[in-house]
Tab-separated table of C-alpha atoms and ligand atoms in Angstrom:
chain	number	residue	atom	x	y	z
A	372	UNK	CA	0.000	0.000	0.000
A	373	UNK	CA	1.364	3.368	-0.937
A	374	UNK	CA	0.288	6.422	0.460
A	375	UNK	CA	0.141	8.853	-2.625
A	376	UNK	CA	-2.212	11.689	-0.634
A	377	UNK	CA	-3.371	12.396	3.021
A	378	UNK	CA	-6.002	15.096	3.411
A	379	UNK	CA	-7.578	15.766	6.513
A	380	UNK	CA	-11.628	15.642	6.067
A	381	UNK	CA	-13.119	16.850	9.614
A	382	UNK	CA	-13.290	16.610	13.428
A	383	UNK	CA	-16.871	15.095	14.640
A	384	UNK	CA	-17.625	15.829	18.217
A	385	UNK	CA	-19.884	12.887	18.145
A	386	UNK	CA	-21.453	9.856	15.704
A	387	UNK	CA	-23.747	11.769	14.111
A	388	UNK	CA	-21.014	14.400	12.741
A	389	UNK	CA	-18.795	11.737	11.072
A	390	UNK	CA	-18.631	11.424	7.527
A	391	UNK	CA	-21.371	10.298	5.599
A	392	UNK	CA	-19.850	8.019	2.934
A	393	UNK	CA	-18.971	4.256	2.479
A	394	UNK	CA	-15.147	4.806	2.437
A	395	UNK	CA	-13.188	2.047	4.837
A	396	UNK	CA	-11.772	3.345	8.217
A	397	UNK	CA	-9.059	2.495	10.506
A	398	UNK	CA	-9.405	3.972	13.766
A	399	UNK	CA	-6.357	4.550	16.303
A	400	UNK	CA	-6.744	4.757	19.811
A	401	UNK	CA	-4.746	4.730	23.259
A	402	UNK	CA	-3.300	6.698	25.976
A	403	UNK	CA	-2.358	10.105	25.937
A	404	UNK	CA	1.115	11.256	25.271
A	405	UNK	CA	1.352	7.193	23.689
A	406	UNK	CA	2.438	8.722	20.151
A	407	UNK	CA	-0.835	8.322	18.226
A	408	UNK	CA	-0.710	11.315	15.982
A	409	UNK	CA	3.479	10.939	15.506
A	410	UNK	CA	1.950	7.301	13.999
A	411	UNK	CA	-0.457	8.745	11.874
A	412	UNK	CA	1.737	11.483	10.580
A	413	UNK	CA	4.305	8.841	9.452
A	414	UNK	CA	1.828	6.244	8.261
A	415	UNK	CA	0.186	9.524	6.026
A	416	UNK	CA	3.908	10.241	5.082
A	417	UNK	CA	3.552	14.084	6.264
A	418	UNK	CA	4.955	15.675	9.046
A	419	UNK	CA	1.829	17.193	9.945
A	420	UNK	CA	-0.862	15.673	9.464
A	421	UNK	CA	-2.201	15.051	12.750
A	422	UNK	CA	-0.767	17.199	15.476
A	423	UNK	CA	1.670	16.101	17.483
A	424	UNK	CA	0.877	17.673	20.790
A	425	UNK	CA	2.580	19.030	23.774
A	426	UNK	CA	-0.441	18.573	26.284
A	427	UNK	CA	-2.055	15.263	27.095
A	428	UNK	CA	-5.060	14.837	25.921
A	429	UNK	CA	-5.585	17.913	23.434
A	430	UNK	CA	-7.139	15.626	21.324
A	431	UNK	CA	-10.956	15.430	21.580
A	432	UNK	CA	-12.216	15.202	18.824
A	433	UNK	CA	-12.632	12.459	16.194
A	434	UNK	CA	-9.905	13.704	13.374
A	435	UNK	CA	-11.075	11.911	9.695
A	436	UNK	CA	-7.799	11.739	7.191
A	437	UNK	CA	-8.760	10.496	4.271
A	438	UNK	CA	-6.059	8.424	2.705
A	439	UNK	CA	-5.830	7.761	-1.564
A	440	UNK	CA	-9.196	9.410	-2.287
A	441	UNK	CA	-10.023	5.770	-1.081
A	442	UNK	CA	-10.094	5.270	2.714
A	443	UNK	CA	-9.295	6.483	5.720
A	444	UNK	CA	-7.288	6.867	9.089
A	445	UNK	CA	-9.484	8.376	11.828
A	446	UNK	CA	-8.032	9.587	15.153
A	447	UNK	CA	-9.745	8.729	18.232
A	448	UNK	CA	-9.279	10.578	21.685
A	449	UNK	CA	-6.625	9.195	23.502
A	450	UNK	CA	-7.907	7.828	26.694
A	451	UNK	CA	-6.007	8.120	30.130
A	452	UNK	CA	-4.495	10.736	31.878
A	453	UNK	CA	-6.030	13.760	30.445
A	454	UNK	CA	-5.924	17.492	31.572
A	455	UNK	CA	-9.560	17.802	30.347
A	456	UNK	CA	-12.211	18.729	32.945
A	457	UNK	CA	-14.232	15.115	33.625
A	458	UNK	CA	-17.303	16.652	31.981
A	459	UNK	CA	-15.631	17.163	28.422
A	460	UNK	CA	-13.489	13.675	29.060
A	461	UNK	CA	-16.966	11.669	29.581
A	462	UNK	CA	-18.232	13.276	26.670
A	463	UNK	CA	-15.890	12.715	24.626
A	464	UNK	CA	-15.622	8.900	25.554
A	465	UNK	CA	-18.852	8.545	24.742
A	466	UNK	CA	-18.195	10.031	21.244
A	467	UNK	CA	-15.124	7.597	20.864
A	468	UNK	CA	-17.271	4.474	22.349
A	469	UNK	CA	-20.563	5.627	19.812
A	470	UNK	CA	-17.743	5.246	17.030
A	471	UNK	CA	-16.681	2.128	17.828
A	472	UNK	CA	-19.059	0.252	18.379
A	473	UNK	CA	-21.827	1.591	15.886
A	474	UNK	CA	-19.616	2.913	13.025
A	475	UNK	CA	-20.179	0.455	10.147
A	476	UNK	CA	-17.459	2.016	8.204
A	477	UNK	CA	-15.096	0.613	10.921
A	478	UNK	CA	-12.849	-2.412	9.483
A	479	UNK	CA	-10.138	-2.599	12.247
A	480	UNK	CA	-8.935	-0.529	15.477
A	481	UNK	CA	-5.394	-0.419	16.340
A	482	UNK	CA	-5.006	0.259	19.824
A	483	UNK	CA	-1.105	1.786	20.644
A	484	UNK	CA	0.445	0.514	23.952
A	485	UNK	CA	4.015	2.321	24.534
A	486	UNK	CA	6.337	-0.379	24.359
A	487	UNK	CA	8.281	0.599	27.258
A	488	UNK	CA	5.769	-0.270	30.032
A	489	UNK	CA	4.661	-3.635	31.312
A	490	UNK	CA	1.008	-4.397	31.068
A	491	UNK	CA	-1.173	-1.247	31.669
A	492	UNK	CA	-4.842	-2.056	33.196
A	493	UNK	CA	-6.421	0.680	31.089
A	494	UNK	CA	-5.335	-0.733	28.093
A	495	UNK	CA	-6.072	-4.300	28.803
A	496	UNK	CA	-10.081	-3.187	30.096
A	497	UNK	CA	-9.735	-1.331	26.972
A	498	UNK	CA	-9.059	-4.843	24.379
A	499	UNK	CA	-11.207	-6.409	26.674
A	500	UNK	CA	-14.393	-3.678	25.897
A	501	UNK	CA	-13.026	-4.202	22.321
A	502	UNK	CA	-13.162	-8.084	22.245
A	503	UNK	CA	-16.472	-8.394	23.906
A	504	UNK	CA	-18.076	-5.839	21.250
A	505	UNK	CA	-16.691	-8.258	18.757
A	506	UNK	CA	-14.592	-4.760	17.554
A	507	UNK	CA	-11.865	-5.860	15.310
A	508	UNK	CA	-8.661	-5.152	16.412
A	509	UNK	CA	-4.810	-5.239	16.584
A	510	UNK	CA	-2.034	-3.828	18.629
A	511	UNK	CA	0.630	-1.436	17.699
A	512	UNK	CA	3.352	-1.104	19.998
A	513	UNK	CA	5.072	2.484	19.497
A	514	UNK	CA	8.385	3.851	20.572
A	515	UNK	CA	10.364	0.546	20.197
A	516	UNK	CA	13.351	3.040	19.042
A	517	UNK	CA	13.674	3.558	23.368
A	518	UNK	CA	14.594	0.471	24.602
A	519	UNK	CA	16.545	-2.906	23.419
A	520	UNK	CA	14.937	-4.950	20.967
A	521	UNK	CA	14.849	-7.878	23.881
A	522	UNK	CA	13.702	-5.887	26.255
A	523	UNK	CA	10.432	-4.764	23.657
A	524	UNK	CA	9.749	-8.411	23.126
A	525	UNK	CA	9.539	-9.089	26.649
A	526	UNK	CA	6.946	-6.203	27.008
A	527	UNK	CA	5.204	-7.610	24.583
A	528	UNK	CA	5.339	-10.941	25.166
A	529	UNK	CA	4.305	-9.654	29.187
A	530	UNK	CA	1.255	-7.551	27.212
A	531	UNK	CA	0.057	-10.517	25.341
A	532	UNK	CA	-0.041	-13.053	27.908
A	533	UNK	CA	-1.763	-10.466	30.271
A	534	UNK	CA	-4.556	-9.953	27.247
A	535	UNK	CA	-4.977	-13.814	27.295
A	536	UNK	CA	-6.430	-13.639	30.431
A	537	UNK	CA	-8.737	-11.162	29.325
A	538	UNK	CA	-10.081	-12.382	25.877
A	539	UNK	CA	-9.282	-15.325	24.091
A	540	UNK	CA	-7.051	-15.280	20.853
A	541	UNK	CA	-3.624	-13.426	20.051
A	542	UNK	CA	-4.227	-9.952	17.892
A	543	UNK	CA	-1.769	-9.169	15.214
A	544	UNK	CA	0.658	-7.352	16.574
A	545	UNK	CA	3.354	-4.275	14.979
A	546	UNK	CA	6.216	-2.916	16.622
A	547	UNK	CA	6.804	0.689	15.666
A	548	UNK	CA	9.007	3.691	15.873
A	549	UNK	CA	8.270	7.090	14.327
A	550	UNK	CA	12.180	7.675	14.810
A	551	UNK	CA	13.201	4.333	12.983
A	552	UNK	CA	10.375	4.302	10.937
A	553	UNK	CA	9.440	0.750	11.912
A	554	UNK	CA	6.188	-0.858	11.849
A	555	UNK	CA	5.132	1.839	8.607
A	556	UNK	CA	5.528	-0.877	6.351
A	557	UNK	CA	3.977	-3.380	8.039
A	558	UNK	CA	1.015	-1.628	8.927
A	559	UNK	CA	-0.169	0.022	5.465
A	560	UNK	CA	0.199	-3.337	3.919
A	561	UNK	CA	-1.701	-4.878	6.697
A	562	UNK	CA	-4.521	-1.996	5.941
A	563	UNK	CA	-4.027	-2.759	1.643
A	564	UNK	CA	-4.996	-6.806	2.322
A	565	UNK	CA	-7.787	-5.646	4.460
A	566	UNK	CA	-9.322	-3.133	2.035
A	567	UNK	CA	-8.902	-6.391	-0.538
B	104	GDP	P1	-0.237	11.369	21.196
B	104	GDP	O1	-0.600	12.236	22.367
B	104	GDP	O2	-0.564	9.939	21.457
B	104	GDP	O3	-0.758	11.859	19.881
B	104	GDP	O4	1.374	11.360	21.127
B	104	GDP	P2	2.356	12.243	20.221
B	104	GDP	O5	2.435	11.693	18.832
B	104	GDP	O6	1.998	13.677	20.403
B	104	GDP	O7	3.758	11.884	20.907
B	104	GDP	C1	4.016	12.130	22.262
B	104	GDP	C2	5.510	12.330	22.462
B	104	GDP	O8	6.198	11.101	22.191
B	104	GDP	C3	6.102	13.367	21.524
B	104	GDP	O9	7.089	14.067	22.237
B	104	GDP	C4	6.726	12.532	20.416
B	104	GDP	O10	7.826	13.158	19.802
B	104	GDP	C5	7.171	11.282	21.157
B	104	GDP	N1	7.152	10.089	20.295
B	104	GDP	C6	6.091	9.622	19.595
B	104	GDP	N2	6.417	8.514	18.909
B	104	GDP	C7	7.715	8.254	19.188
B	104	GDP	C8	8.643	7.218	18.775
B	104	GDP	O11	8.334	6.286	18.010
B	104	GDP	N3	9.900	7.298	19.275
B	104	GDP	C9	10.296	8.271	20.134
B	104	GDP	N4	11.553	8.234	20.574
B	104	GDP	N5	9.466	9.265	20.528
B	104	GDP	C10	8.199	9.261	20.069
């Protein structure tokens, strides 16, 4: 899969403002601060595509980058430690939780777990929400470039077996680094077999 143009389409504060069209999506999701739009800037092949913020959490909205004239790459709200007022947090939850489990557009979530931490509850409720909604999805692990090779694969090897307990079956799983580029490959082909 080559990415020959990125152009962002809109933010939607909720369902009902997403795009109305039939194109595929691939939504990414996880923590604040866990390098989602550095991701999506280097799977779009521009450097600024989705901002890559200083403040946790900025991102509220539901960001639609449509990818090829074909399909798309759609930012969720990181969840987690956010400097958002509860209110706007819940609200916006609920706009990233509508998505997910109503958009039919949806074909797979990546969810992005920073490689350099051992098993995180949030994200494993999070796979766990994800698996019981029958929500397609896979893991991207980001910031590999941080920390030895061995000492990723023991992360994720800790990450997987602590998802086992959770849901049944292994997700595919891509080890990236906006730095190294790793992972870009991997993933846009993954996306060109499932838009096949
Ligand atoms: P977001 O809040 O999830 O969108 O995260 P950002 O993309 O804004 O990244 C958060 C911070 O992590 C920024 O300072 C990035 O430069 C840094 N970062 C993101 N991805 C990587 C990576 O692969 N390697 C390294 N070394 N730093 C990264």
């Amino acid at each position: 899969m080559k990415v020959r143009t990125a152009e962002f389409v809109t933010s939607a504060p909720d369902l009902a403002s997403c795009p109305d069209w039939a194109k595929s999506e691939f939504a990414f999701i996880g923590r604040s601060n866990v390098g989602k739009s550095s991701l999506l800037n280097l799977l779009a092949g521009r450097k600024d595509l989705a901002r890559v913020s200083a403040t946790p959490g900025a991102t509220q909205l539901i960001n639609f980058f449509e990818i090829n004239g074909d399909w798309a790459l759609v930012d969720l709200p990181g969840y987690g430690y956010s400097k958002t007022p509860q209110s706007v947090r819940e609200s916006f939850h609920r706009a990233a939780s509508d998505y997910l489990s109503q958009r039919e557009n949806l074909r797979c979530v990546f969810v992005l777990i920073d490689a350099r931490l051992p098993p995180q509850r949030i994200d494993l409720e999070f796979c766990g929400w994800l698996a019981d909604g029958g929500i397609p999805f896979v893991l991207a692990f980001t910031k590999t470039d941080k920390l030895k090779a061995g000492k990723v694969a023991t992360n994720v090897a800790g990450f997987l077996a602590a998802l086992a307990e959770v849901c049944g079956g292994e997700p595919r799983t891509f080890l990236c680094s906006t730095r190294t580029q790793a992972g870009k490959k991997e993933v846009l082909q993954f996306i060109g077999q499932a838009l096949e």
